[in-house]
Structure formats: structure tokens, C-alpha cells
Short mmCIF file of C-alpha atoms in Angstrom, two decimals:
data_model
loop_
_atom_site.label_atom_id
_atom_site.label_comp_id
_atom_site.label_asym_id
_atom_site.label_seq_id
_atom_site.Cartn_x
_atom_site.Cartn_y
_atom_site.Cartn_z
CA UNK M 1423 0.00 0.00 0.00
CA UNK M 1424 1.29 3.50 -0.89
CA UNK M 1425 2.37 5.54 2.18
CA UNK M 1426 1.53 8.98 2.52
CA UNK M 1427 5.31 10.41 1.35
CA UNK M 1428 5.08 7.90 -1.24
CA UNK M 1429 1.49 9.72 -2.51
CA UNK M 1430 3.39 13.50 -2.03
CA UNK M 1431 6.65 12.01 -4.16
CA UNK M 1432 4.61 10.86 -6.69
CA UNK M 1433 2.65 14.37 -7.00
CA UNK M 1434 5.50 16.31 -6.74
CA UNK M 1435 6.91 14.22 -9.62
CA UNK M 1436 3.75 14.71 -11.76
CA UNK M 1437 4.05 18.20 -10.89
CA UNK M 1438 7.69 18.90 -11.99
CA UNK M 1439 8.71 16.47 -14.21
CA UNK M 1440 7.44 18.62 -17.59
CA UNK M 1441 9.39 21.33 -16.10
CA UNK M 1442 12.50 19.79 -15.77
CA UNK M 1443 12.03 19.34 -19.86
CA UNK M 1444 11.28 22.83 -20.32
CA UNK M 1445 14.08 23.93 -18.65
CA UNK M 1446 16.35 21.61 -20.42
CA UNK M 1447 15.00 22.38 -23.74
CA UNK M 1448 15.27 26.10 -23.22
CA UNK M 1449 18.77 25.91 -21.71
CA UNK M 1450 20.08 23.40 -24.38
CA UNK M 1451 18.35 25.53 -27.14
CA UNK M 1452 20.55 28.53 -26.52
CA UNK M 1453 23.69 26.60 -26.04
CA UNK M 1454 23.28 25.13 -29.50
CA UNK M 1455 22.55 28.52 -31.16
CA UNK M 1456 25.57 30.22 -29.66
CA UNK M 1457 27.79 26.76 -30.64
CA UNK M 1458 26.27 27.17 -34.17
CA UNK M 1459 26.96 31.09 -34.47
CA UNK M 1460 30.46 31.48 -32.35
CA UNK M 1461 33.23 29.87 -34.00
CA UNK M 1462 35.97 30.42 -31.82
CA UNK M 1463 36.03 28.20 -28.53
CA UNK M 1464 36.96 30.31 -25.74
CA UNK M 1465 34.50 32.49 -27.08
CA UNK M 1466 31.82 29.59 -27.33
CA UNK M 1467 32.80 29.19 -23.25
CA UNK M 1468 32.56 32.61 -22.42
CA UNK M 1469 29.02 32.46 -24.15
CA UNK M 1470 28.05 29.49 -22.21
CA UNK M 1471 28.89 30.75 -19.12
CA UNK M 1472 27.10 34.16 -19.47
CA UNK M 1473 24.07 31.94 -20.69
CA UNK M 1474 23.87 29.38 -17.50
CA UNK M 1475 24.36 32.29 -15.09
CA UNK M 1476 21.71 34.58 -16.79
CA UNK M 1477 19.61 32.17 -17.76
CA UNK M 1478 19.19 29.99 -14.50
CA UNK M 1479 18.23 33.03 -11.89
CA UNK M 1480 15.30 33.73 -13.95
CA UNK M 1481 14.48 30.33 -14.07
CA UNK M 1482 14.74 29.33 -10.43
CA UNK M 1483 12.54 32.19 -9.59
CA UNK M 1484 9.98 30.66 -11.78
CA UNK M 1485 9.84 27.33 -10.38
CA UNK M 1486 10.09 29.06 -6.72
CA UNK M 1487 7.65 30.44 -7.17
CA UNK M 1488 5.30 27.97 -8.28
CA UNK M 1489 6.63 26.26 -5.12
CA UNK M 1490 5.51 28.81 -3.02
CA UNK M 1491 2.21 29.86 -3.78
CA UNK M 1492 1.27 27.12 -6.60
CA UNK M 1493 -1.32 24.94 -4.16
CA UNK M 1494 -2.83 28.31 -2.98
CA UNK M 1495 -3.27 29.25 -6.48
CA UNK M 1496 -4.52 26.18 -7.55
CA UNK M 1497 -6.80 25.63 -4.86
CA UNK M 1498 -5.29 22.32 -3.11
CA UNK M 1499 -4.07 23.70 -0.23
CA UNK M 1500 -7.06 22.63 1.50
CA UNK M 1501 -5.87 18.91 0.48
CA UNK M 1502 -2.46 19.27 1.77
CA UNK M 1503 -3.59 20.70 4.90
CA UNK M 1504 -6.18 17.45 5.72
CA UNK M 1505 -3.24 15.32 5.34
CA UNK M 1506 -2.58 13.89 8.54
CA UNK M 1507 0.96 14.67 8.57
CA UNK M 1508 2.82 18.26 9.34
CA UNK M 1509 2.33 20.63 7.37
CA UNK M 1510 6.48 21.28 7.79
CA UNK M 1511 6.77 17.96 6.59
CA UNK M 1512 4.82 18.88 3.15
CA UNK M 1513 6.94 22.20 2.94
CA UNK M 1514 10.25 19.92 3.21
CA UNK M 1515 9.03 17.69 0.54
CA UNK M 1516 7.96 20.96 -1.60
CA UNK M 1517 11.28 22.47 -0.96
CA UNK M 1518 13.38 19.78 -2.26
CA UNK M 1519 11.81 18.88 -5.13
CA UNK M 1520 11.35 22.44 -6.18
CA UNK M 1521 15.22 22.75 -5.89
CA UNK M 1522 16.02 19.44 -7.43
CA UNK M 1523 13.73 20.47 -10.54
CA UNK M 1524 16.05 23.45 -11.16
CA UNK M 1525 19.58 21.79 -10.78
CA UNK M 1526 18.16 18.81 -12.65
CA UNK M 1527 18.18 20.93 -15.63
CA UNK M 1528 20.92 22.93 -14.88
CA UNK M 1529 23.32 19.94 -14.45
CA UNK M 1530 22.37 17.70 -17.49
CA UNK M 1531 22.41 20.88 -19.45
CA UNK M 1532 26.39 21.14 -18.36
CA UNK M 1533 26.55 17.62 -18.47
CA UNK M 1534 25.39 17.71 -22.13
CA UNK M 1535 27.96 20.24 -22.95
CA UNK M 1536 30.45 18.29 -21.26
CA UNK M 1537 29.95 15.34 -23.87
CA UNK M 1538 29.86 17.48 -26.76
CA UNK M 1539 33.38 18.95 -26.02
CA UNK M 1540 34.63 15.75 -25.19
CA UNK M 1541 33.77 14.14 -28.49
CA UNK M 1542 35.56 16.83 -29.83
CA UNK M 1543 32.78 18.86 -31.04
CA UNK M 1544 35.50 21.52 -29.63
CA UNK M 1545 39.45 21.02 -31.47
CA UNK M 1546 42.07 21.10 -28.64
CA UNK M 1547 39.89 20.72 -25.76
CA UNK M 1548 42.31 20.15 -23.69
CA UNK M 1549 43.23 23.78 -23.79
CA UNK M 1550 39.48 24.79 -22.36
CA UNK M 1551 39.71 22.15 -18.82
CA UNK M 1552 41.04 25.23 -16.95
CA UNK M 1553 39.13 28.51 -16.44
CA UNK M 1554 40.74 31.66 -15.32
CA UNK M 1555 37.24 32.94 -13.57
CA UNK M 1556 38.10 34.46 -10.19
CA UNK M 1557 35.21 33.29 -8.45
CA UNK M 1558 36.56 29.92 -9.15
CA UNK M 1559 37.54 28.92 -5.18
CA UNK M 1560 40.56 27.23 -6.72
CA UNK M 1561 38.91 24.70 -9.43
CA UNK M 1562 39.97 25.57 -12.68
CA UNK M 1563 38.07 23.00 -14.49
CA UNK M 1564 36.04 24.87 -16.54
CA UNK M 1565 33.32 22.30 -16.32
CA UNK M 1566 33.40 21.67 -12.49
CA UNK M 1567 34.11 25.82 -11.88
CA UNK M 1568 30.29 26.10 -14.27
CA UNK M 1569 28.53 23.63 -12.41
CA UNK M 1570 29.56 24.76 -8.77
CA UNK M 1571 28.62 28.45 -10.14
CA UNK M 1572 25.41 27.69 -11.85
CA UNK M 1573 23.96 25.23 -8.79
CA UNK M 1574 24.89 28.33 -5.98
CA UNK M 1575 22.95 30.80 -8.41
CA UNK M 1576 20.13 28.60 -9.07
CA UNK M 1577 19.96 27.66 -5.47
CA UNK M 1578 20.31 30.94 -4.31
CA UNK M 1579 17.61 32.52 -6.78
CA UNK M 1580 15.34 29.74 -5.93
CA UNK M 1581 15.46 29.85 -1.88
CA UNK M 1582 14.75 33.78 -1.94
CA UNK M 1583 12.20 32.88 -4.55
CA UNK M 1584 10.26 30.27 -1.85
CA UNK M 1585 10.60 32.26 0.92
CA UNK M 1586 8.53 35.77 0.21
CA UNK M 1587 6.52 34.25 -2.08
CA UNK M 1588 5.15 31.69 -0.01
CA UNK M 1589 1.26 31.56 0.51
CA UNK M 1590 0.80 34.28 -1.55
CA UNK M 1591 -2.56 33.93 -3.55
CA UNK M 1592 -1.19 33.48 -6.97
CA UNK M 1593 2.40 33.32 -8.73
CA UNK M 1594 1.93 37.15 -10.32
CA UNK M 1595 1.55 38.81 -6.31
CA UNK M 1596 4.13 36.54 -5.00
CA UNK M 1597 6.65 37.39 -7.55
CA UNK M 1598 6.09 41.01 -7.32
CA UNK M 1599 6.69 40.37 -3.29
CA UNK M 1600 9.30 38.50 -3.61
CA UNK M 1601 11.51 40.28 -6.33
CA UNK M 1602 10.84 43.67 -4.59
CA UNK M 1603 12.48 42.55 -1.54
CA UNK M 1604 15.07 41.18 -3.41
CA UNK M 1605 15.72 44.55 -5.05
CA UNK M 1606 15.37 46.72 -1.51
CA UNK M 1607 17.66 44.73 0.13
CA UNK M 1608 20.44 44.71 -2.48
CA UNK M 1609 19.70 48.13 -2.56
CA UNK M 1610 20.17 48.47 1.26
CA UNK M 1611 23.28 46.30 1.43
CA UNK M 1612 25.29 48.23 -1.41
CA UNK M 1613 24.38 51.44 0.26
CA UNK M 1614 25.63 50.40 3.84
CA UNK M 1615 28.86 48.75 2.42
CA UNK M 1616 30.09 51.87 0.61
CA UNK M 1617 28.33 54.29 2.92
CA UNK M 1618 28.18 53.40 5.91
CA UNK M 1619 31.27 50.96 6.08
CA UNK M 1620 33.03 52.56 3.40
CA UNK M 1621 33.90 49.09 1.74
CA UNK M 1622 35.69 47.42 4.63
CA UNK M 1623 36.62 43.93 3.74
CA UNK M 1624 34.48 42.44 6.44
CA UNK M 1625 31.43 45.17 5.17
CA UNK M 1626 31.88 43.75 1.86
CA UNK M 1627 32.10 39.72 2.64
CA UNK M 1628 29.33 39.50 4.99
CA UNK M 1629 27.19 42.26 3.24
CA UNK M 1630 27.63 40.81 -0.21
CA UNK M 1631 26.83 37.23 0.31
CA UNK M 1632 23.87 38.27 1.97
CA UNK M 1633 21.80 39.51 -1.20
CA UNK M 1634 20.62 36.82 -3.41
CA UNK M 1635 23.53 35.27 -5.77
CA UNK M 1636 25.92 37.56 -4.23
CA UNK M 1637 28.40 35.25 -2.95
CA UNK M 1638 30.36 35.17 -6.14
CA UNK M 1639 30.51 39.21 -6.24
CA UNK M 1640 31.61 38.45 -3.02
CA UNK M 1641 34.92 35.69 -3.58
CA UNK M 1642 35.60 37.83 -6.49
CA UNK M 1643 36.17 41.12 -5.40
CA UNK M 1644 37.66 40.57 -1.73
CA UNK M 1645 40.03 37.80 -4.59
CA UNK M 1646 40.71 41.14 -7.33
CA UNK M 1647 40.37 43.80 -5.71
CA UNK M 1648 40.45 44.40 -2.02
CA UNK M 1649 42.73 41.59 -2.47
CA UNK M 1650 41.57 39.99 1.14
CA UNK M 1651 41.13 36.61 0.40
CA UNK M 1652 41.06 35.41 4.36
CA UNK M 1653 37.27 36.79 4.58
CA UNK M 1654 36.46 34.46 2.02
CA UNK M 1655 35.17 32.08 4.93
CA UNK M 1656 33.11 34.96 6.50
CA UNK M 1657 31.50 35.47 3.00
CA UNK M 1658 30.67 31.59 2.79
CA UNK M 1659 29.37 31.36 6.39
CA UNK M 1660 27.08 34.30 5.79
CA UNK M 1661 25.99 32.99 2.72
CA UNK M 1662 25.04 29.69 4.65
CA UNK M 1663 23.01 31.27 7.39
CA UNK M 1664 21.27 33.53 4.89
CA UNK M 1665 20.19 30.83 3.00
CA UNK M 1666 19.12 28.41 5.80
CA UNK M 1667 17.07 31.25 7.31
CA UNK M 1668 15.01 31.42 4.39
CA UNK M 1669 14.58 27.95 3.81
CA UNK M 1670 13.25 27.64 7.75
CA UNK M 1671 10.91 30.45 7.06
CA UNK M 1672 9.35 28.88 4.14
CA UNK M 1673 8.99 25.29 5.67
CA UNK M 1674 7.47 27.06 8.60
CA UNK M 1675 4.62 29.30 7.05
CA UNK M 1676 3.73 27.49 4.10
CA UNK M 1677 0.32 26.49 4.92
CA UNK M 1678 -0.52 29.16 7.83
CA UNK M 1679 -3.14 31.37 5.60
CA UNK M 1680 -5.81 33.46 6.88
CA UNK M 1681 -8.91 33.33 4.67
CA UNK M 1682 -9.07 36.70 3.93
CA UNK M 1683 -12.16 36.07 1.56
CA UNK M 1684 -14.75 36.32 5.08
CA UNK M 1685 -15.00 40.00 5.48
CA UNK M 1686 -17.18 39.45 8.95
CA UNK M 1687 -17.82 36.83 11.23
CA UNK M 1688 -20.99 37.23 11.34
CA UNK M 1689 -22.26 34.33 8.96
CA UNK M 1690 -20.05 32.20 10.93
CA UNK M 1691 -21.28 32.70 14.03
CA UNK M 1692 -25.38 32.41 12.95
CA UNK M 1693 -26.78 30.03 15.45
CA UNK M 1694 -26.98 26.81 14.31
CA UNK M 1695 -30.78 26.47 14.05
CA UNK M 1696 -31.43 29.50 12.06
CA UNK M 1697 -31.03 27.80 8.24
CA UNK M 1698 -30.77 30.71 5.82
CA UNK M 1699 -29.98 28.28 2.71
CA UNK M 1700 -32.95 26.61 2.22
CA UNK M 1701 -36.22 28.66 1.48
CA UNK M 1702 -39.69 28.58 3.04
CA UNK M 1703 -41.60 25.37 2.30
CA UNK M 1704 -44.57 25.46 -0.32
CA UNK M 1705 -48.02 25.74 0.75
CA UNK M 1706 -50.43 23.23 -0.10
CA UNK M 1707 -52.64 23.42 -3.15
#
């Protein structure tokens, strides 16, 4: 007999598995074009690089977001909250498979592109292993240096996405919720760092890795140019906590909505005997 977890894997599959070919098609689809229309190779890497980190932030904010406020929007909240499990439980579930969806793509996609150079789609590949990208934390595969890049963004995108979006009544409120905040705060943080801390090294670490995909501004300019690479660790750790936050606030709200459709109690609280749905009975002829 199918468990319970079983029945919400199996949904959440349902519900994500045409994405994760969506994704892959669109993400594939531009890597061919710019293969087919760049003809030198470094170039065709640049390209590809520019493409997963543009294209993927977009994209996780879209299936966040979908996360967040898809059951309210479709109407099966309701269902999810009968269940007799926790409702953190459910946001877990939701959380993972939401993510998974998004580096899914984002990983064959790379993986893909790792087979094509390899069959030597790309003469002297072995030239194109080792990236020069400073926000590289040491691995200059250019492969392995794209995937760790692209799954932090993605991530990243996607866990800001979840968390002020959640509950919201459809995807068009909770995205203009949730990208505003993103906006204010990177707003706030860029002000305070060169402002108020006048771009101190620890300002800039902590500060930076705060806003959403800013951990690689982060690496890359206390690497080029404050030149402090010892704060990298600060950067990371407040990346982390960031991050986690977020994730705890959208495990523990999805679900909590006030039904903001009753304007009064009133027709709640009708005494049980008065029936106002059913009219007066017929007379006899």
C-alpha cells in the first residue's frame, strides 16, 4: 500500500517532471545557437557561461515560485492541509523537489555540454579544462568551476524565490513580493557597504553574500580587488546562514493562511438552528 510520502513524491513528480524538460530544452536551445553562431572556442565558453548564469536566476525564480504559492493558487491547499501529517513535513518535501527540478536541468544541461566537447565537437579541448574565472575557489576546471557556479545561483535565486513568495494567492503577487524585496535589500546592502562601512573587507564579505547570488561578487572582489582573500570564509558562512534562514521560514509558514475572503464573522457565528440556505416550504394546493 502506498504511504503517505510515497502519494506527495509521486505528485511532486507529476508536478515537476514537464518542467525539468522545459528547462532543459530552453537551456540546451541557446547553447546550440551560440555553438552554431560562435566559431571560436573560448568564445563559445565565455558564451556558455554568461548563458547558464543569466539564464538559471530567472528560471529558479519561476519554479520558486510555483513552489511557493502554486497549491494556494490552484486551490489544493485545502488537500495538503487534511493530510494527517505536518504541514512542515509537506513544505520539506515541496522544498526539495522544487530545488532538485532546477539543478536537474541545470546539471544535465552542463553535463550535455560536457559530452559534446569531449567528443571533440570543440578542437584542442584540452586547452578549455582550466578557467581563469576568479570566483573559481581554486577549481579551474572549466566544467566543475560552471557547475559549482550555476547550482549556488540557481539555489540561491530559488530559496529567496520560496521564501517571500510563499502563501501568496497566486504566482503574479508573489513574484512582485518576492523580487521587490530582493531589489530593496540589495539596494540596502550596497548602500551600507560603501556608505556606511566605506567598503571594509568584512562590510563587503558579509554584506555581499547576503543579497541573493551575491556570494560570487563576493569571492571575487575581496580575490581582485580588495585583495583579502582570508574573509572568504566569512563570506561563505554568511551565505550559509542567509540561505538556511530562508529555507526555515518557508517550511514554517507554508500552509498558515488566513482566509481573507470572510470579510465578517458574522455568517459564521449564525446560530446553528437559524437555516438561511434553504427557502420557506410550499403551501399546499
Amino acid at each position: 500500500m502506498r504511504t503517505i510520502w510515497q502519494s506527495l513524491a509521486w505528485k511532486e513528480w507529476n508536478e515537476h517532471k514537464w518542467k525539468v524538460v522545459s528547462l532543459l530544452a530552453v537551456l540546451l536551445g541557446v547553447a546550440v545557437l551560440i555553438r552554431v553562431t560562435i566559431e571560436r572556442d573560448d568564445d563559445v565558453l565565455d558564451a556558455w557561461q554568461v548563458l547558464l548564469d543569466l539564464c538559471v536566476a530567472p528560471l529558479a525564480i519561476f519554479i520558486g515560485l510555483g513552489t511557493a504559492a502554486g497549491e494556494r493558487s490552484r486551490g489544493t491547499l485545502a488537500f495538503l492541509q487534511a493530510l494527517p501529517v505536518p504541514m512542515r513535513r509537506v513544505a520539506v518535501h515541496k522544498w526539495f523537489y522544487g530545488l532538485a527540478t532546477i539543478l536537474a536541468a541545470a546539471g544535465v544541461t552542463i553535463a550535455l555540454l560536457y559530452v559534446w566537447a569531449a567528443l571533440g565537437f570543440m578542437h584542442g579541448i584540452q586547452h578549455y579544462w582550466r578557467s581563469q574565472l576568479q570566483f573559481s575557489f581554486g577549481i579551474h576546471n572549466w566544467f566543475a568551476n560552471a557547475t559549482l557556479v550555476v547550482f549556488y545561483t540557481a539555489a540561491s535565486f530559488y530559496i529567496w524565490a520560496v521564501a517571500w513568495g510563499v502563501n501568496r494567492k497566486d504566482e503574479v503577487s508573489a513574484v512582485a513580493v518576492a523580487l521587490l524585496i530582493m531589489v530593496v535589500w540589495t539596494v540596502a546592502v550596497s548602500y551600507g557597504i560603501h556608505f556606511l562601512f566605506r567598503g571594509s573587507a568584512p562590510a563587503l564579505a558579509v554584506g555581499l553574500s547576503t543579497v541573493p547570488g551575491g556570494l560570487l561578487k563576493a569571492v571575487e572582489t575581496l580575490t581582485v580587488e580588495v585583495q583579502r582573500p582570508e574573509f572568504i570564509g566569512l563570506a561563505v558562512a554568511s551565505a550559509v546562514v542567509v540561505h538556511v534562514a530562508l529555507s526555515a521560514r518557508f517550511v514554517r509558514r507554508f500552509g498558515r493562511t488566513a482566509n481573507l475572503d470572510v470579510r465578517s464573522p458574522n455568517a459564521a457565528n449564525a446560530p446553528a438552528d437559524e437555516i438561511d440556505w434553504l427557502g420557506p416550504p410550499r403551501g399546499s394546493m
